[in-house]
XYZ file of C-alpha atoms in Angstrom:
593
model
C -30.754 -2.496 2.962
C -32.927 -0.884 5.030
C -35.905 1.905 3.199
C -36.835 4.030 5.759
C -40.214 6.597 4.373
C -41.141 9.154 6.647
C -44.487 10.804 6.143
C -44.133 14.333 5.351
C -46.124 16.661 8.420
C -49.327 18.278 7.513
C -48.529 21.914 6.532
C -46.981 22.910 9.659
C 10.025 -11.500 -15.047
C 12.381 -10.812 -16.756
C 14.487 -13.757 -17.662
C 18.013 -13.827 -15.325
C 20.686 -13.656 -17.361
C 23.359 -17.412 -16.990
C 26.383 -16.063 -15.247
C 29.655 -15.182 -16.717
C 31.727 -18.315 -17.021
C 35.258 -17.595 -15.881
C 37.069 -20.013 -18.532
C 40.635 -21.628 -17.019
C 43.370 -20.938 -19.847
C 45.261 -24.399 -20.113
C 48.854 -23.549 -20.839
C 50.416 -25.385 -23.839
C 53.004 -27.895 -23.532
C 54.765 -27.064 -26.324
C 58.246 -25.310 -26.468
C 59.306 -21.818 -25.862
C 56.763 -20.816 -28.223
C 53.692 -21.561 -26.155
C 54.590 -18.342 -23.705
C 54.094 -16.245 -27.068
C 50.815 -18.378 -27.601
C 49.484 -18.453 -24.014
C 49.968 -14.364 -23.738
C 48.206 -14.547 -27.136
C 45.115 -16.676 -25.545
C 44.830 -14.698 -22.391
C 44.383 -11.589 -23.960
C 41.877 -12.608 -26.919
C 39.703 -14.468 -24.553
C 39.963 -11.208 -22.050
C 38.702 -9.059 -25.108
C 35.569 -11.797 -26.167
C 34.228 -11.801 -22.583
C 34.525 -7.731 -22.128
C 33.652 -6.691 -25.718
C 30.294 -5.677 -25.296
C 31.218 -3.277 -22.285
C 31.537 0.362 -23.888
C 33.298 2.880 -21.878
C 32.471 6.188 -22.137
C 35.634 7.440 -23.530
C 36.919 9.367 -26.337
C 38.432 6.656 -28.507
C 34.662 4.653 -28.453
C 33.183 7.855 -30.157
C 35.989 9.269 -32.392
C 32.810 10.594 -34.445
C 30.806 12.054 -32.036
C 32.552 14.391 -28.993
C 29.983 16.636 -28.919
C 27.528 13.530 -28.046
C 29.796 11.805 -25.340
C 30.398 15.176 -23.658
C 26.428 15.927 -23.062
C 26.473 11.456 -22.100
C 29.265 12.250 -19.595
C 27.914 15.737 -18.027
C 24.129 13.823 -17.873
C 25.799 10.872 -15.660
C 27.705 13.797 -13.586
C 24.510 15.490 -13.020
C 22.451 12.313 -12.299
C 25.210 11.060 -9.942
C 24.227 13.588 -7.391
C 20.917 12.986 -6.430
C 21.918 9.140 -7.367
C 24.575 9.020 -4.225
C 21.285 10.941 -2.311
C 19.109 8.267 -3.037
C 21.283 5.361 -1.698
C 22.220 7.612 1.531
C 18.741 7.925 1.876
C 17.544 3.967 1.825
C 20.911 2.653 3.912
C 19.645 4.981 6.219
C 16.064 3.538 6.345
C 14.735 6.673 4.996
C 12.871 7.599 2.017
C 14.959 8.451 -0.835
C 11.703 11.305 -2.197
C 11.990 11.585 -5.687
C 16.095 11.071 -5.826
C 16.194 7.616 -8.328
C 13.422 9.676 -10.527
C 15.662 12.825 -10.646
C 18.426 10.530 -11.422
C 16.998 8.538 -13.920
C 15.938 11.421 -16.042
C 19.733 12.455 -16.312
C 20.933 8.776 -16.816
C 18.505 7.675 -18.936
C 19.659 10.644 -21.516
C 23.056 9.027 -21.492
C 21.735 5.428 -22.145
C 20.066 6.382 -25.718
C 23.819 7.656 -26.237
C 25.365 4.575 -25.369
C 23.471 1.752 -24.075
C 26.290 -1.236 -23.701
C 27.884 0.655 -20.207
C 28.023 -1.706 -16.859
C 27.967 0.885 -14.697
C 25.464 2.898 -16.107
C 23.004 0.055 -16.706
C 23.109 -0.649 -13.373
C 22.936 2.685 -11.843
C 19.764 2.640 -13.913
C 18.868 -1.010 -13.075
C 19.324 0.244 -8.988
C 16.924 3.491 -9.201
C 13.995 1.581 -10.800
C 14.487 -1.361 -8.221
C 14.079 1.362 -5.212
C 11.178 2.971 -7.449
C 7.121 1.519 -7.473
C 8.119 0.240 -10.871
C 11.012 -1.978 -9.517
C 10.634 -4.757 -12.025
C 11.785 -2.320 -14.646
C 15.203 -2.897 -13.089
C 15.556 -6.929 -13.610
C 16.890 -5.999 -16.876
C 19.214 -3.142 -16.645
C 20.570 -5.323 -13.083
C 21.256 -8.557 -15.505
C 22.663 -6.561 -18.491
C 25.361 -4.510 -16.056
C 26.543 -7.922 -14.842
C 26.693 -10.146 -18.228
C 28.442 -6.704 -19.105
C 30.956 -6.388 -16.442
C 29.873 -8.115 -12.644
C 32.326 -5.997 -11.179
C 31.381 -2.823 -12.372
C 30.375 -1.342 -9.181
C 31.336 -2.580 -5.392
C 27.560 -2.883 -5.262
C 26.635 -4.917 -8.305
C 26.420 -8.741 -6.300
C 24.348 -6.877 -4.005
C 21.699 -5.432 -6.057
C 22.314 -8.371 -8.410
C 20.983 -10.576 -4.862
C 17.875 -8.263 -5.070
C 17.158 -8.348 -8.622
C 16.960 -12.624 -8.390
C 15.194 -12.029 -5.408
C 12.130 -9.852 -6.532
C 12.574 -12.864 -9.446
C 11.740 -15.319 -7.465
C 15.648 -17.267 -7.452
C 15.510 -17.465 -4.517
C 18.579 -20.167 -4.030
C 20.722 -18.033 -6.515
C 19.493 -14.772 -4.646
C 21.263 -15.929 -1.297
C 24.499 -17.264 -3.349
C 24.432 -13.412 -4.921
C 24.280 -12.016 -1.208
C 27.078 -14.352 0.202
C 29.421 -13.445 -2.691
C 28.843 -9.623 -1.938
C 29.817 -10.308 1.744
C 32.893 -12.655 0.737
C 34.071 -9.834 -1.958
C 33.230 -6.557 -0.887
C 35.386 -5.179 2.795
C 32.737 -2.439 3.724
C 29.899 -5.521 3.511
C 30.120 -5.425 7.114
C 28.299 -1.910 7.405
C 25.752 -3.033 5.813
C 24.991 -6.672 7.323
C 21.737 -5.795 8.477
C 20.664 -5.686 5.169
C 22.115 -8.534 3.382
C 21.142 -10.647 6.379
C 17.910 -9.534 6.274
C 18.074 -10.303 2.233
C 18.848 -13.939 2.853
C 16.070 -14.449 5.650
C 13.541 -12.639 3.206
C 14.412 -15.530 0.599
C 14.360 -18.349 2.837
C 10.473 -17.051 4.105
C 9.479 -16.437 0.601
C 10.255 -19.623 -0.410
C 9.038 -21.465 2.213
C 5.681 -19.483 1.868
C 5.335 -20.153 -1.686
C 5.655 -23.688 -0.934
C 2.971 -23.423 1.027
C 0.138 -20.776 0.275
C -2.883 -19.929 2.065
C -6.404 -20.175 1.139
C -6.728 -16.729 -0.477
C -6.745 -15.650 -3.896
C -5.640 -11.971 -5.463
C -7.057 -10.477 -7.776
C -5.830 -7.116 -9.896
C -8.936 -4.782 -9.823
C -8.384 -3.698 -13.199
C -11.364 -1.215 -13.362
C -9.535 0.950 -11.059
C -5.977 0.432 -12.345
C -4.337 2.729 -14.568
C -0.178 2.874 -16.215
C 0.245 5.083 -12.516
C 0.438 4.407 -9.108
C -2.614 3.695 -7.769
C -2.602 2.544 -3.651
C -3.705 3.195 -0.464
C -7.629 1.871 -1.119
C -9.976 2.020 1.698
C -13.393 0.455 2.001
C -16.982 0.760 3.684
C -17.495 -1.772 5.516
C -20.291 -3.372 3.107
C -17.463 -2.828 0.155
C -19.898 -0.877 -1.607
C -17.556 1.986 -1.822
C -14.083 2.423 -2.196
C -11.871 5.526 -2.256
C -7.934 5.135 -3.294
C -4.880 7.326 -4.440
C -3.884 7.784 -7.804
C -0.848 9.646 -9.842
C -2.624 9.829 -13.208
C -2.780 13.276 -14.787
C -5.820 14.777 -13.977
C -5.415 17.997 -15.060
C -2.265 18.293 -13.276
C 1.014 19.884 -14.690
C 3.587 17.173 -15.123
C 6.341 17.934 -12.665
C 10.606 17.430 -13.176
C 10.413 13.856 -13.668
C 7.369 13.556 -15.734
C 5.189 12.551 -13.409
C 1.876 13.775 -11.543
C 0.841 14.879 -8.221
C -1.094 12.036 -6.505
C -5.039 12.696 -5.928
C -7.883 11.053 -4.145
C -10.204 9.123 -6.603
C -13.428 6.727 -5.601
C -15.645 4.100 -6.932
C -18.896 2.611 -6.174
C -19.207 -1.556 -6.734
C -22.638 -2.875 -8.560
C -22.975 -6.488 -9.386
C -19.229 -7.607 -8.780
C -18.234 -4.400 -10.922
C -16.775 -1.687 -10.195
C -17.611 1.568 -11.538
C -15.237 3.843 -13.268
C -13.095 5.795 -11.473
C -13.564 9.654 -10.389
C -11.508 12.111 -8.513
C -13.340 13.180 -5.384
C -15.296 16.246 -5.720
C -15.184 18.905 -2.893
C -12.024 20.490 -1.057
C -9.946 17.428 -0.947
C -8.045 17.187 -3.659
C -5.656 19.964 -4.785
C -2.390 21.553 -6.912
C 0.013 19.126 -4.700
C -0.233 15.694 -3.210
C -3.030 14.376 -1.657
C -3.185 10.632 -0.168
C -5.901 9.149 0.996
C -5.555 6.973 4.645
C -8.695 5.543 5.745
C -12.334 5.319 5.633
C -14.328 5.719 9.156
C -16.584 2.630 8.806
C -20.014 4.121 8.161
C -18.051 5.918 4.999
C -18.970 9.766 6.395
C -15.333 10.710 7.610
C -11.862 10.233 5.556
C -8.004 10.585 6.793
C -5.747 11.592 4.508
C -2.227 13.526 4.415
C -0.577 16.256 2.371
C 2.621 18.227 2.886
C 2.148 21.239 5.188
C 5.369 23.421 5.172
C 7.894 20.841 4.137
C 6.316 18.071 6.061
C 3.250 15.392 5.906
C 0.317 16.106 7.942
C -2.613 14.405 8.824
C -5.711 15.279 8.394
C -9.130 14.768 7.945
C -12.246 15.347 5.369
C -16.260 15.208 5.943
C -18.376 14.039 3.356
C -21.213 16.669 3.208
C -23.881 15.181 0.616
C -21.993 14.586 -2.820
C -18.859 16.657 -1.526
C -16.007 16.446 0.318
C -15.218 19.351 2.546
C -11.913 21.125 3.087
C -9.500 18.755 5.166
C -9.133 19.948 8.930
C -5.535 19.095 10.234
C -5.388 16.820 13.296
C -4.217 18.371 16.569
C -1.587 16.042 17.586
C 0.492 16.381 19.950
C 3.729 15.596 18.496
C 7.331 16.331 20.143
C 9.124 16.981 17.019
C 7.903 19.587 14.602
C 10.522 17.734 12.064
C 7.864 14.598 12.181
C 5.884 13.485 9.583
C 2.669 11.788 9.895
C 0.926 9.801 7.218
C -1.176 6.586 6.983
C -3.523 7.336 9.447
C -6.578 4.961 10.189
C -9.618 5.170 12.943
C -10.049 2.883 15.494
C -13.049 0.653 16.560
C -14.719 3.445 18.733
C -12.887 6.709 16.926
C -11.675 7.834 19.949
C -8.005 7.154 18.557
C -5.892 7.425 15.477
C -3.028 4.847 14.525
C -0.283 6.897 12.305
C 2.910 6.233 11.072
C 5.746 8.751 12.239
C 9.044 9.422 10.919
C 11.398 12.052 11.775
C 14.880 13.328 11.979
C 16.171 11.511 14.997
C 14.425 8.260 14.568
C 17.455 5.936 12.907
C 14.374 3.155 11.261
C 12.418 5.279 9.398
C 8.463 4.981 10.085
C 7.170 3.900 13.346
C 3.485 3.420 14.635
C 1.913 5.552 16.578
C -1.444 6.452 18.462
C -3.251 9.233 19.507
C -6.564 9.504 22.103
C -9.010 12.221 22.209
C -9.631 13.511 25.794
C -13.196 14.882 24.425
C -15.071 14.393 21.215
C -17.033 17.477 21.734
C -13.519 19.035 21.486
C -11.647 17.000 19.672
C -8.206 17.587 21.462
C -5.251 14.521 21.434
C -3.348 13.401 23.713
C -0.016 12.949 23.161
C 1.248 10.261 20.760
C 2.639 7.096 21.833
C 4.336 4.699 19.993
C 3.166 0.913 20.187
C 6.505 -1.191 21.004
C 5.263 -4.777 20.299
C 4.540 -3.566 16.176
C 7.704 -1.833 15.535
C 10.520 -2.954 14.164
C 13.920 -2.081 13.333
C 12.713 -1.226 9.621
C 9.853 0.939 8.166
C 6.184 0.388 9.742
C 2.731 1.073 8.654
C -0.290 1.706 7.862
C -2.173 0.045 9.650
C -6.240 -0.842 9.912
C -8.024 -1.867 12.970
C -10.712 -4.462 12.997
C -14.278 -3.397 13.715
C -14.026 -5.158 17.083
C -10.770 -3.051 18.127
C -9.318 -6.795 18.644
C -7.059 -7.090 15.520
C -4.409 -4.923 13.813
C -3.631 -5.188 9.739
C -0.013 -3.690 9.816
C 2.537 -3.199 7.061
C 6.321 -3.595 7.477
C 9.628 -4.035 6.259
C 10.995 -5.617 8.834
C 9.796 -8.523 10.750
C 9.149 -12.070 8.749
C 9.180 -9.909 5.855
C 9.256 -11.442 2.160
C 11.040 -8.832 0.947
C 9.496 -4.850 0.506
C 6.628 -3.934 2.709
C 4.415 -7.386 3.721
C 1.223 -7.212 5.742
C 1.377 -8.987 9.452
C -1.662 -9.689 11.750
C -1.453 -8.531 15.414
C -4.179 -9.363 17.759
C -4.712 -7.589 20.965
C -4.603 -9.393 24.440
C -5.946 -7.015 27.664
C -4.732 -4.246 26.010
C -1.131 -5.429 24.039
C -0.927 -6.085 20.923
C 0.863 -8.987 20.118
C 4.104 -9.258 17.890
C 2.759 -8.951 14.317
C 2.563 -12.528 12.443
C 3.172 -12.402 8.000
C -0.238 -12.988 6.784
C 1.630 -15.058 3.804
C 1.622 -15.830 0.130
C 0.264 -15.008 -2.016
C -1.195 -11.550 -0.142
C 2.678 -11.093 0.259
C 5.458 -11.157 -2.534
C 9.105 -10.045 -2.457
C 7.402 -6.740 -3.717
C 6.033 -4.073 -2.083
C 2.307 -4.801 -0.523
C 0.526 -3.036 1.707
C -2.353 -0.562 2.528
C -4.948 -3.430 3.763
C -8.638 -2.506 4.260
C -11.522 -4.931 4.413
C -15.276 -5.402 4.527
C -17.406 -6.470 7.961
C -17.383 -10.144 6.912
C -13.347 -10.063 6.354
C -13.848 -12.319 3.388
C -12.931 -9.634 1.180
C -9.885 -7.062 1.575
C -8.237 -4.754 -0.504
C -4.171 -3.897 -1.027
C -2.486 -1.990 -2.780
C 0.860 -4.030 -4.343
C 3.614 -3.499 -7.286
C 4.074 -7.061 -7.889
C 4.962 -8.030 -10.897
C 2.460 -8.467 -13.634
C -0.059 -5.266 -12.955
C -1.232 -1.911 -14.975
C 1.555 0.008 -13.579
C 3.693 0.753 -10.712
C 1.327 0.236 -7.485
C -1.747 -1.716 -8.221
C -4.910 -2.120 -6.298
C -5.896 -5.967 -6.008
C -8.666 -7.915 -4.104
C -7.899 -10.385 -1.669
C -10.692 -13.115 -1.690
C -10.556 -15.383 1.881
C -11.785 -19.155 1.018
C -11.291 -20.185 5.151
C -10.631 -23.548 6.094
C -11.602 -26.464 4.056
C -14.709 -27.990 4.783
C -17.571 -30.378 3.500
C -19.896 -27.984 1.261
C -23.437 -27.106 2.484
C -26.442 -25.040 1.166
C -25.432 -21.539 1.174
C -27.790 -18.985 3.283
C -25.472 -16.517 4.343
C -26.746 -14.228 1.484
C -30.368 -14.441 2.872
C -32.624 -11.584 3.761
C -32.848 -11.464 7.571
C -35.444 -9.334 8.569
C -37.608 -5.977 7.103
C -38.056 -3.281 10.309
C -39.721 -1.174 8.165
C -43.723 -1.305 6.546
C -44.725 -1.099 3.754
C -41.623 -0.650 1.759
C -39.678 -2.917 -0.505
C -36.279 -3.784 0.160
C -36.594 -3.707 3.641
C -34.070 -5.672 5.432
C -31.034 -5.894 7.342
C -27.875 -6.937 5.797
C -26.211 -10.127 6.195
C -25.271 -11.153 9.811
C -21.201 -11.270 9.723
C -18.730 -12.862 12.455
C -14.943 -10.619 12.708
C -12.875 -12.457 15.095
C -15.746 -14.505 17.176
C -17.491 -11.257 17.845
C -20.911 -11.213 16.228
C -21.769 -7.451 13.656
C -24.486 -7.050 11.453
C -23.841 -4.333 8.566
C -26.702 -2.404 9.392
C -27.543 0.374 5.913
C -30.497 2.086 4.528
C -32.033 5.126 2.990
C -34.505 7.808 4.169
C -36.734 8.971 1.859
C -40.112 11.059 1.394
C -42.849 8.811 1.641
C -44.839 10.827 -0.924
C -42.037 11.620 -3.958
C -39.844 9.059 -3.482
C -36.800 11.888 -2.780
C -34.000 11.267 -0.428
C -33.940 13.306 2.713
C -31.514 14.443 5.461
C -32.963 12.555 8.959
C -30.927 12.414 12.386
C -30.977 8.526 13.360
C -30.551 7.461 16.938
C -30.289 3.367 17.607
C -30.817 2.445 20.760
C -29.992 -0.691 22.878
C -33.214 -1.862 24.204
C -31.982 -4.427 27.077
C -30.387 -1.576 28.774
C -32.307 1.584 27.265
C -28.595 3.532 25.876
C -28.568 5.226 22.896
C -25.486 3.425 21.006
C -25.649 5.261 18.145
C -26.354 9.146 16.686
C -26.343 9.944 13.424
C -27.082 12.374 10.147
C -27.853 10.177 6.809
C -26.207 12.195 4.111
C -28.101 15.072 2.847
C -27.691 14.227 -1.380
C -28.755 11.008 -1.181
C -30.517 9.749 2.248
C -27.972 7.022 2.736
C -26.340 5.173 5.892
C -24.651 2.470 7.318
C -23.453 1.717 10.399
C -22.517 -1.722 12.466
C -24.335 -3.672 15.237
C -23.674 -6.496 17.640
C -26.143 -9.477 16.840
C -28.170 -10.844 19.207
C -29.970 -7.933 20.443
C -33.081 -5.824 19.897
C -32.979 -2.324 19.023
C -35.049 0.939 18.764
C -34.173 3.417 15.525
C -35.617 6.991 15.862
C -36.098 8.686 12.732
C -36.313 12.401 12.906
C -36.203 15.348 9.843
C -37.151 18.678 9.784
C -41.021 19.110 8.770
C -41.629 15.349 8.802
C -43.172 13.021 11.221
C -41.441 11.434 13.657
C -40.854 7.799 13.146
C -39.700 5.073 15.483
C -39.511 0.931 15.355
C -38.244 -1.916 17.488
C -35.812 -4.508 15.487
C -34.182 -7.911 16.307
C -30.789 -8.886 14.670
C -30.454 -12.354 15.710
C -26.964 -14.114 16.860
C -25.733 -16.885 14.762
C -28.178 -15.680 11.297
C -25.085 -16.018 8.984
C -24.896 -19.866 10.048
């Protein structure tokens, strides 16, 4: 942390279920009479292994008509945006708040009668394609001990219930008896092939996990859906999404509308959480995207006439300011654009796109300004090595520019959304590699972000086990194994600054064999102690260019920035009605050793 004083100037799991046993009647040998016996058999033993199944008909509820008609008219009504939701998904598309709508309905008709097949796993099915999707496991089980041919669909979902269970083996059995039974499984290979592969990865990943451990960050966690967290790049800070009340009016389905919360990290803990003050966060959804890396700029998207739009906040002292939607130059008006994150230099923005013509859902995308003075995009272009025939993104780029953090549902996939590495070669990025378990789970997990020293990163996951639907969790990196030695990486490195305390650069920090130094201070009145608003500039000294020009933030005096090691600097302090103030610095290669 670098104290900068100026002097002021003189005035001037659920448990799977065993499968249904299909018991062989042995015909007796004995006389005539043992048709009369057999017929006897067949049908009692029929009865014992369908009893608990309860139809929704008149002759189950001789008492209650007026109950079984409201049942039957709430299954009706929660059919509709039921059959909307599964177009929706077989079409790679988001099904928007379909399963929820549904659910409310269906869920009316379970208290009524909850022994149906069918409607267990119509209920089972919308909870699996929800955030909370191991809700379903037990609906999914019950439908099939009740009747496992209660819907043309049951073996399927059944397949995807084991698999988000972790049966892996029985999973792929489930998926190969859908194909066998079902005719139409043949428009919808693509996804029971894609089932099978999922398993076979997941397995062979859990067999063999990296060196990482995760970590639910229950501080920030609530009974919601909390995602999409995004860092500075000392982790001092992080800003995420959240669908917890506040203040908001629940909406048809009993939820929230999603807003922008943040929390600041002392001693290993983080602080409570607190809804961003300023212009961000208002009466419909706002979702947070990305951090720039010296924490001053945010991306975020909300719907703008029936469509997501990206856009992007400044943080002006304590506040955040009004989001400012991104001129992109996109070629359908139909698109929407979320998930957007900066790259290295913030002359681009990686986005996800998805729009009416596009058959598989989100792709990435980029955008380059032709000026920053301006600010106007070029037109997007999608990036053809990270796509795949399934949903894609976000993403986060590496402070180098050299490495790409990308979620997808296709791919090497687990199962849900995973997170892949792609690295970038003379300008191509290479085809995105599953970062592997335990990061990745059948569930959904995604939304990666991470500090300089990429020891630490942060995702946002609904794996089993958490507060609530999505979860933010920490990612801790333990590298390769190696013979222990005397830790210095934590070690003071330098003060550029006289006489103050706490003058020093932080920790030297190597991302992807290129050398940054997290480079953060305050400026301050020398005389009361008080933050002030400076202009920085940071300039290379070997070759005299300014590198870097800056405002530290007007409420509190604060910055941070990143800088190659190896090299001496100049830093040029300047603020209204104070003295100007100036200072050579080394940040030496190879200090983190």
């Amino acid at each position: 942390m670098v104290l900068v004083t100026i002097g002021k100037r003189p005035q001037n799991s659920a448990m799977r279920p065993e499968k249904i046993i299909t018991q062989e009647i042995v015909a007796f040998n004995c006389s005539v009479m043992s048709r009369k016996i057999f017929t006897l058999c067949s049908v009692l033993m029929a009865f014992v292994s369908m009893a608990q199944n309860v139809e929704f008909k008149a002759a189950n509820f001789k008492d209650d008509k007026d109950g079984l008609k409201n049942a039957l008219d709430a299954i009706k009504a929660g059919d509709v945006f039921f059959e909307l939701g599964n177009a929706a998904i077989f079409d790679i598309h988001s099904p928007g708040m379909n399963y929820q709508l549904a659910l409310v309905e269906f869920e009316k008709a379970q208290k009524f009668n909850p022994k149906n097949a069918q409607l267990n796993f119509k209920i089972g099915v919308c909870h699996i394609n929800s955030s909370y999707c191991a809700k379903g496991f037990s609906y999914i089980y019950e439908a099939y001990k009740l009747d496992p041919a209660c819907d043309p669909f049951m073996e399927f979902y059944y397949a995807k219930a084991l698999q988000l269970d972790g049966k892996y083996d029985d999973a792929i059995k489930a998926f190969d008896a859908f194909e066998a039974a079902y005719k139409k499984a043949d428009n919808f290979s693509k996804f029971v092939s894609k089932g099978k592969k999922e398993c076979r990865l997941a397995k062979a990943a859990e067999e063999n996990p990296i060196r990482a451990w995760v970590d639910n960050i229950a501080e920030l966690n609530s009974p919601f859906n909390d995602l999409a967290p995004s860092i500075t790049t000392d982790g001092g800070e992080i800003i995420f999404t959240s669908d917890r009340p506040n203040g908001h009016t629940p909406n048809q389905v009993g939820g929230y509308d999603k807003d922008i919360y943040s929390s600041s990290q002392s001693d290993g803990k983080w602080a409570a959480p607190s809804a961003l003050k300023g212009g961000v966060n208002t009466t419909s959804d706002d979702v947070s995207n990305n951090l720039s890396y010296d924490g001053t700029k945010m991306l975020l998207h909300r719907e703008v006439d029936g469509q997501f739009d990206i856009m992007e906040s400044t943080l002006n002292g304590l506040n955040w300011t009004s989001p400012v939607e991104m001129p992109f130059q996109i070629s359908s008006s139909k698109a929407n654009e979320v998930y957007a994150a900066y790259s290295e230099d913030g002359w681009s923005i990686y986005f996800s796109r998805d729009h009416a013509e596009r058959e598989n859902g989100f792709e990435v995308m980029y955008s380059s300004m032709q000026s920053k003075i301006q600010k106007n995009y070029m037109a997007a272009q999608m990036i053809s090595t990270v796509n795949s025939k399934f949903n894609d993104g976000p993403v986060y780029i590496t402070l180098d520019g050299e490495t790409m953090y990308i979620a997808s549902e296709g791919g090497d996939s687990y199962g849900g959304f995973d997170i892949f590495v792609s690295e970038r070669t003379q300008g191509t990025w290479s085809k995105p590699v599953n970062m592997g378990y335990p990061i990745n789970t059948p569930y959904d997990d995604f939304f990666f972000a991470s500090t300089a020293n990429e020891k630490y990163a942060y995702i946002a996951s609904n794996r089993e086990g958490g507060k609530g639907g999505y979860d933010v969790y920490k990612v801790t990196f333990m590298g390769a194994e190696k013979t222990p030695v005397m830790a210095t990486e934590d070690y003071l490195l330098a003060s550029i600054v006289n006489p103050m305390k706490d003058n020093s650069i932080e920790t030297t920090v190597d991302v992807n064999k290129k050398s940054f130094t997290v480079f953060k201070g305050i400026t301050i009145d020398a005389m009361t102690k008080k933050p002030v608003e400076a202009s920085i500039e940071i300039t290379d000294n070997a070759t005299g260019k300014i590198i870097e020009t800056f405002t530290t933030n007007s409420a509190t005096g604060k910055f941070i920035i990143t800088l190659a090691s190896g090299k001496n600097y100049g830093i040029a302090v300047k603020a209204e009605g104070y003295l100007f103030h100036s200072e050579n610095f080394d940040i030496p290669m190879g200090a983190a050793d």
